[in-house]
XYZ file of C-alpha atoms in Angstrom:
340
model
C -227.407 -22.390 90.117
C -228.881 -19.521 88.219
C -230.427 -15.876 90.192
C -231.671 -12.648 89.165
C -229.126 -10.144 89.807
C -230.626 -7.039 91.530
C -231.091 -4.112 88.898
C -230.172 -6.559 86.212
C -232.476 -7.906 83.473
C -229.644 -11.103 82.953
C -229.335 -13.888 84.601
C -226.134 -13.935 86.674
C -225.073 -17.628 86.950
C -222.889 -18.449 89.985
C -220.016 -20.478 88.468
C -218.397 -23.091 89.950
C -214.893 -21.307 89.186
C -212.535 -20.499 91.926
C -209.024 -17.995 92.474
C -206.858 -21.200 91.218
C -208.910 -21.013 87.777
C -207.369 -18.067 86.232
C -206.823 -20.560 83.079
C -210.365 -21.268 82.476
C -209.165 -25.309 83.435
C -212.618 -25.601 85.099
C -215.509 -26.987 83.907
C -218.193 -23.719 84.355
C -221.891 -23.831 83.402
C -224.487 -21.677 82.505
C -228.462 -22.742 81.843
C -229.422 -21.212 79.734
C -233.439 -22.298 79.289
C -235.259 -19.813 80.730
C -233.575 -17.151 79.016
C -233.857 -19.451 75.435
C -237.899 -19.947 76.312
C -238.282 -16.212 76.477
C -236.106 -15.226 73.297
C -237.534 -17.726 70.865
C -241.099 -16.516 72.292
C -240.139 -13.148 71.246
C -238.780 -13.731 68.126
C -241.443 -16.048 66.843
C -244.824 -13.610 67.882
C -245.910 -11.399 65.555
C -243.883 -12.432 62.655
C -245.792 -11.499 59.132
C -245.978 -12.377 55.583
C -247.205 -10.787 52.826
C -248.483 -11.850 48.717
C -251.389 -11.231 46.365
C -253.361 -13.299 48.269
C -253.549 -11.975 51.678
C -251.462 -11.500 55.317
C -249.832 -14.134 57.539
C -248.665 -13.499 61.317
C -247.799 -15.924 63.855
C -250.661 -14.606 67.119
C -249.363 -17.634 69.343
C -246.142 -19.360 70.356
C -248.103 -21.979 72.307
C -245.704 -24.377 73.351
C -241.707 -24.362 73.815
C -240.425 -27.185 75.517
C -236.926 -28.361 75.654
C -233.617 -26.798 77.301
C -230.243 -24.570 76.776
C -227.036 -24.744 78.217
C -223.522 -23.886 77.429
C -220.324 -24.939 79.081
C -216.986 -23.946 79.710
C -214.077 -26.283 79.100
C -210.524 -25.111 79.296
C -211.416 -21.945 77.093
C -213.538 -23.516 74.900
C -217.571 -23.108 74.942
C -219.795 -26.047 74.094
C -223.355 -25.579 72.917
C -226.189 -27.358 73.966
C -230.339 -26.663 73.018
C -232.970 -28.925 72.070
C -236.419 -27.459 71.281
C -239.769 -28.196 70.182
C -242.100 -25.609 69.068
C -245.668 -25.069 68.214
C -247.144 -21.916 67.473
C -250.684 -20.923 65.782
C -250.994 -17.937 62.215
C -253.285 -16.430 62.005
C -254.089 -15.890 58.063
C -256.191 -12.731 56.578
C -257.260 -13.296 52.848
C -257.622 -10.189 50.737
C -261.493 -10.253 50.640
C -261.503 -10.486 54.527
C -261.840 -13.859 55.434
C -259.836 -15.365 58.359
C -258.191 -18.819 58.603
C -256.316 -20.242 61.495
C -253.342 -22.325 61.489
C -250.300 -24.518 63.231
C -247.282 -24.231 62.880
C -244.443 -26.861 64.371
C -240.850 -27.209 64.818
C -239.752 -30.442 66.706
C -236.286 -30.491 65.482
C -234.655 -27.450 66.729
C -231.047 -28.850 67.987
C -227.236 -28.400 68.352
C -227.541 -32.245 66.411
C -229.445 -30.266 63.508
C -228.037 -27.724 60.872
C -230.397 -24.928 60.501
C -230.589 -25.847 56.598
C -232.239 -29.247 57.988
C -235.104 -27.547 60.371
C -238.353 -29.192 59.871
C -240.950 -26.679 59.899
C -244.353 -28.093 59.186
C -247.208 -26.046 58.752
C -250.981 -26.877 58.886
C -254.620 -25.526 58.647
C -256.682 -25.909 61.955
C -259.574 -28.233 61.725
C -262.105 -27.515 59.396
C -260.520 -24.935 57.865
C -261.803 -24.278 54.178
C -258.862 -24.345 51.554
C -256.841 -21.128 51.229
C -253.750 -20.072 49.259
C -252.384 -18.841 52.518
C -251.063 -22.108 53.411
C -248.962 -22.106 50.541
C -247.721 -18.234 51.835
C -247.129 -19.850 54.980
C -244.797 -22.941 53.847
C -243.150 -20.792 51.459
C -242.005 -17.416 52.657
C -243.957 -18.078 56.477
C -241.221 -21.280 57.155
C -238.513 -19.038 55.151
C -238.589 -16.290 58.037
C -239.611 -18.467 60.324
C -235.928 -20.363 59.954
C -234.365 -16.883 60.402
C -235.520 -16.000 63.458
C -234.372 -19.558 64.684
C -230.952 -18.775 63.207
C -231.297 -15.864 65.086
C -231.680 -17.465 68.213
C -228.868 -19.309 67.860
C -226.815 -16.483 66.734
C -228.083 -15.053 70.572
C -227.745 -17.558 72.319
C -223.843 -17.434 71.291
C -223.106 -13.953 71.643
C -225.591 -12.408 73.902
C -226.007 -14.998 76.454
C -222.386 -16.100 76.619
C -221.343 -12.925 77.787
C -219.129 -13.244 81.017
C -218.072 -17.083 80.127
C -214.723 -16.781 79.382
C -212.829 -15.822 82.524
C -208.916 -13.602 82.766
C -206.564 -15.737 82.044
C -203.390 -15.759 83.944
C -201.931 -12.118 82.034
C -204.772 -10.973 82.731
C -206.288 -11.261 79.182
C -209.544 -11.997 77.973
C -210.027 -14.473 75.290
C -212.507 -13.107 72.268
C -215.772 -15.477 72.340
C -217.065 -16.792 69.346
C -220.622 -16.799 68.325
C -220.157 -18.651 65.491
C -223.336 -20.920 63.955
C -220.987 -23.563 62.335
C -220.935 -26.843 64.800
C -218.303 -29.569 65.233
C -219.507 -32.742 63.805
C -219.221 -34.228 67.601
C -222.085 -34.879 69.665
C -221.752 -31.210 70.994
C -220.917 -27.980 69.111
C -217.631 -26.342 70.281
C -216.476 -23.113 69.506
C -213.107 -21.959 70.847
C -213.112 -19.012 72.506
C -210.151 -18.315 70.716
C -211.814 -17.449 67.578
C -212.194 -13.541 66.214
C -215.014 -11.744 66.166
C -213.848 -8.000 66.263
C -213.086 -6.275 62.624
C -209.114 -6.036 62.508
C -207.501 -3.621 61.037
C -207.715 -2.863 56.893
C -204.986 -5.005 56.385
C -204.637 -7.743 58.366
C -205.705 -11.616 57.004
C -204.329 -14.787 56.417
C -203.189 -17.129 53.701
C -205.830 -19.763 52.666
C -207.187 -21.175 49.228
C -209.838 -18.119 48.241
C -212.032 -17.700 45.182
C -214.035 -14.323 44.067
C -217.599 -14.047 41.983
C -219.943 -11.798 41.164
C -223.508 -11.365 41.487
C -226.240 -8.905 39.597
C -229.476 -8.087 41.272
C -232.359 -5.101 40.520
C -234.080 -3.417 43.060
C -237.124 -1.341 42.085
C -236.203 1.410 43.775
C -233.878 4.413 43.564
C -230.023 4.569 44.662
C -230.291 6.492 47.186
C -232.895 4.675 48.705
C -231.051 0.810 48.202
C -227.393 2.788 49.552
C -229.253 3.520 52.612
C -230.448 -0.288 53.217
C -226.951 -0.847 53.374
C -225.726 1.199 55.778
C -228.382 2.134 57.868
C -228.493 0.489 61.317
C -232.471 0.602 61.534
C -233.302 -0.589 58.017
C -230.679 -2.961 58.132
C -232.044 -4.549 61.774
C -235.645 -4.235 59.960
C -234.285 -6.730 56.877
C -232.635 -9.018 59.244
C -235.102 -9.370 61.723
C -232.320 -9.697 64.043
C -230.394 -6.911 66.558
C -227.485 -5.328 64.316
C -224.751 -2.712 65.297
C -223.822 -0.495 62.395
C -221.651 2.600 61.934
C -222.495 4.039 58.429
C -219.113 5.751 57.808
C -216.079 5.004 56.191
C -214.166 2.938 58.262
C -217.100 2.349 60.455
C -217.811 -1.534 61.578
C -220.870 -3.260 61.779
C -222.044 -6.893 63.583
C -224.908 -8.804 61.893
C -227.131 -11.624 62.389
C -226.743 -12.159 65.723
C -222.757 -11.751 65.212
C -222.744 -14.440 62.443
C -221.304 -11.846 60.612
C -219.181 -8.801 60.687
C -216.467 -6.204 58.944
C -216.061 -2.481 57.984
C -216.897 -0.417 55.680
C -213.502 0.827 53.596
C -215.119 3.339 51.456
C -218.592 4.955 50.501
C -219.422 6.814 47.829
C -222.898 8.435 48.894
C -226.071 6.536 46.326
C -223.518 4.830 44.325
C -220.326 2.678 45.677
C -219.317 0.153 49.117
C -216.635 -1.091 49.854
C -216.189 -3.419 52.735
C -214.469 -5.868 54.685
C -216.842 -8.818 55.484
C -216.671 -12.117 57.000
C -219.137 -15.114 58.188
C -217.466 -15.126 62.179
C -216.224 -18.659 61.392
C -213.984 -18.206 59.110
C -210.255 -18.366 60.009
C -209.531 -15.730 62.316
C -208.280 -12.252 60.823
C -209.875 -13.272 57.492
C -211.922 -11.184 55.497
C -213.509 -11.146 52.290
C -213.323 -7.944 50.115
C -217.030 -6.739 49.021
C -217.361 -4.184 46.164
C -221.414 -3.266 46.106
C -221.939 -0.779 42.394
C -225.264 0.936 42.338
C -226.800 1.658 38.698
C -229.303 3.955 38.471
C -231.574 2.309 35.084
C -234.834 4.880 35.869
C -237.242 3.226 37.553
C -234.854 0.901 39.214
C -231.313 -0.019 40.502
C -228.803 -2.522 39.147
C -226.648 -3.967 42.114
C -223.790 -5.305 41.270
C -221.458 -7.237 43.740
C -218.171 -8.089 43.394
C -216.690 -10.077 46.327
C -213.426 -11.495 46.564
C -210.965 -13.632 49.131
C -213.857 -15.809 49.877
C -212.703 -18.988 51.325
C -212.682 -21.408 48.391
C -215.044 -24.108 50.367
C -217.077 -21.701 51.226
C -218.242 -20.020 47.999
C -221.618 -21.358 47.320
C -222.964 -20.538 50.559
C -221.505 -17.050 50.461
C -223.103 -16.914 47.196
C -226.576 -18.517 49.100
C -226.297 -16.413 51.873
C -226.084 -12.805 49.880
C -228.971 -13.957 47.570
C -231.130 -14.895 50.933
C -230.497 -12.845 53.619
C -229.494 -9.611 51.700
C -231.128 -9.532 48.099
C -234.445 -11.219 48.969
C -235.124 -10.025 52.509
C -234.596 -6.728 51.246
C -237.185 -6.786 48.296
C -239.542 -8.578 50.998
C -239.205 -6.694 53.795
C -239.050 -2.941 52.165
C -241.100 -3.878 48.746
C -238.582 -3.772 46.092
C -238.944 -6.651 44.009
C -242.558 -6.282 42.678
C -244.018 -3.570 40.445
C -247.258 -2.140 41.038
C -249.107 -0.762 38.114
C-alpha cells in the first residue's frame, strides 16, 4: 500500500519486507501507476516538430489508462506496465492556418519492444488535407517513441530507487535500469547488473567488433564539441534528464540511464575520447569512442571511431548513434539544413 511521505514529492511504498529479509528472499512490491500516469503526461505535452511546412505540438494527453508495477524477487526486479494513450497536435501551417489532430498509442507494454510501438496518427474530423500529417507520422511518432523510451528508462532508474534492500554484509546491490527485456512473460533485470562507470581499465572478455561512422554538422567545432559535453544541450537533444561532467575523466548517465561512461580525454573544439556503454551490456564492459571534429568552413566533419562493441550488438550501436545522437542533434539545434 502506497502513501505520500511528508515533505517528499515520491511515493514511499510500505513493503512487505521484514528484519529476517536482509537477503532480499521476499517478494516486495511497488505500484507504480500513479507515478507512470503523471510522467508519461509530462513527457508527452508540449512536444514539437518542425519542417518547411509548418509546426507540430502535442496541446493534450487526453487519455492514459493502464498500470505500472515492479517487483522484487530474491534481488532481482521484474517490470510490469501496460498503457494506452491518446493525445490531440495541434498543427500550425506556415501561412497560418490551424489543423487539429489524434494521436494514439495502444500498445505501450513490457510484452512490446519499443522498436514495435504502434503510434497512429490522425486528422480530426473534417479536417482539410495538410502536409502536417505527414510531419506528424514522420518525425511527430519519431520523438514521440523517445519520450516513451524515456519513460521506461524512468520508470527503471528513477522509480526503483529504494527496491533493493542491504543484504546480509551490509551491501547494496547496484540496480539496473536497463531497457532490454527477458523474452518471459515479464522483464527481469538483476539487480546485479552495473550501472556506475568503472574505472579506465576495467572490462571483460567477450566477442567485440569496431566501425566507423562520418557525419556533417552545419555548424562550427566549437559549437558541435559543446553538444557533446554539455549537460544542458545534451538533456535538450535527448529530451530526457542527463547527468554530465564535461571534464576529462568526468562521467555522464544518459537516456534515462540506458546509457553511461566517461570521458578519457578532451581536446577543447576538436577530439573525445570516452568510455561508453548501453547499461545492458555485460557488466564492467565498455566500448571505446573516439569522436574527430573537422573544421571544412561552413561546417564540421564528425568522425567516430568506436571500438569493443559487443559483436551482436553492432548494428544497433550503429542505429542508435545515427538516431539518438546525429539526427536529434541536427533536429533539435538546426544543424542539418542550410538556409540561403
Amino acid at each position: 500500500m502506497a502513501k505520500w511521505g511528508e515533505g517528499d514529492p515520491r511515493w514511499i511504498v510500505e513493503e512487505r519486507a521484514d528484519a529476517t529479509n536482509v537477503n532480499n528472499w521476499h517478494w516486495t512490491e511497488r505500484d507504480a501507476t500513479s507515478w507512470s500516469s503523471d510522467k508519461l503526461k509530462s513527457l508527452l505535452l508540449g512536444l514539437r516538430v518542425e519542417s518547411n511546412e509548418g509546426s507540430c505540438e502535442v496541446t493534450e494527453v487526453s487519455k492514459v489508462e493502464g498500470e505500472a508495477s515492479i517487483n522484487n524477487r530474491k534481488g532481482k526486479l521484474i517490470f510490469f506496465y501496460e498503457w494506452n494513450l491518446k493525445a490531440a497536435w495541434t498543427g500550425l501551417s506556415k501561412s497560418g492556418i490551424k489543423y487539429q489532430g489524434s494521436v494514439e498509442v495502444p500498445n505501450l507494454s513490457d510484452e512490446n519492444d519499443m522498436e514495435d510501438l504502434d503510434i497512429s496518427v490522425a486528422l480530426n474530423k473534417d479536417e482539410p488535407e495538410t502536409p502536417l500529417v505527414h510531419l506528424m507520422k514522420s518525425k511527430g511518432a519519431e520523438k514521440i517513441r523517445q519520450a516513451l523510451g524515456s519513460y521506461v528508462g524512468f520508470l527503471k532508474s528513477e522509480f526503483t530507487q529504494g527496491m533493493i534492500l542491504p543484504t546480509a554484509n551490509g551491501m547494496v546491490p547496484l540496480q539496473s535500469s536497463s531497457q532490454s527485456k527477458a523474452k518471459t512473460d515479464k522483464t527481469q533485470i538483476s539487480s546485479s547488473s552495473c550501472t556506475a562507470a568503472p574505472p579506465v581499465n576495467t572490462g571483460v572478455k567477450i566477442p567485440t567488433c569496431k566501425f566507423s561512422l562520418t557525419e556533417t554538422f552545419l555548424t562550427s567545432p566549437a559549437d558541435l564539441y559543446s553538444v557533446f559535453v554539455n549537460q544542458e544541450m545534451i538533456q535538450a537533444f535527448t529530451h530526457a534528464p542527463a547527468t554530465v561532467e564535461g571534464e576529462k575523466g568526468g562521467r555522464f548517465r544518459l537516456l534515462g540511464g540506458n546509457v553511461l561512461g566517461e570521458f578519457i580525454d578532451l581536446v577543447r573544439d576538436e577530439k573525445i575520447v570516452m568510455k561508453w556503454r548501453y547499461n545492458n551490456w555485460p557488466c564492467e564492459h565498455y566500448a571505446t569512442v573516439t569522436l574527430t571534429l573537422v573544421d571544412r568552413s561552413s561546417e564540421t566533419e564528425l568522425r567516430l571511431d568506436c571500438r569493443g562493441v559487443p559483436d551482436d550488438d553492432e548494428d544497433r550501436t550503429k542505429d542508435g548513434w545515427r538516431r539518438f545522437y546525429f539526427e536529434a542533434i541536427k533536429q533539435t539545434f538546426g544543424y542539418g539544413a542550410r538556409l540561403f
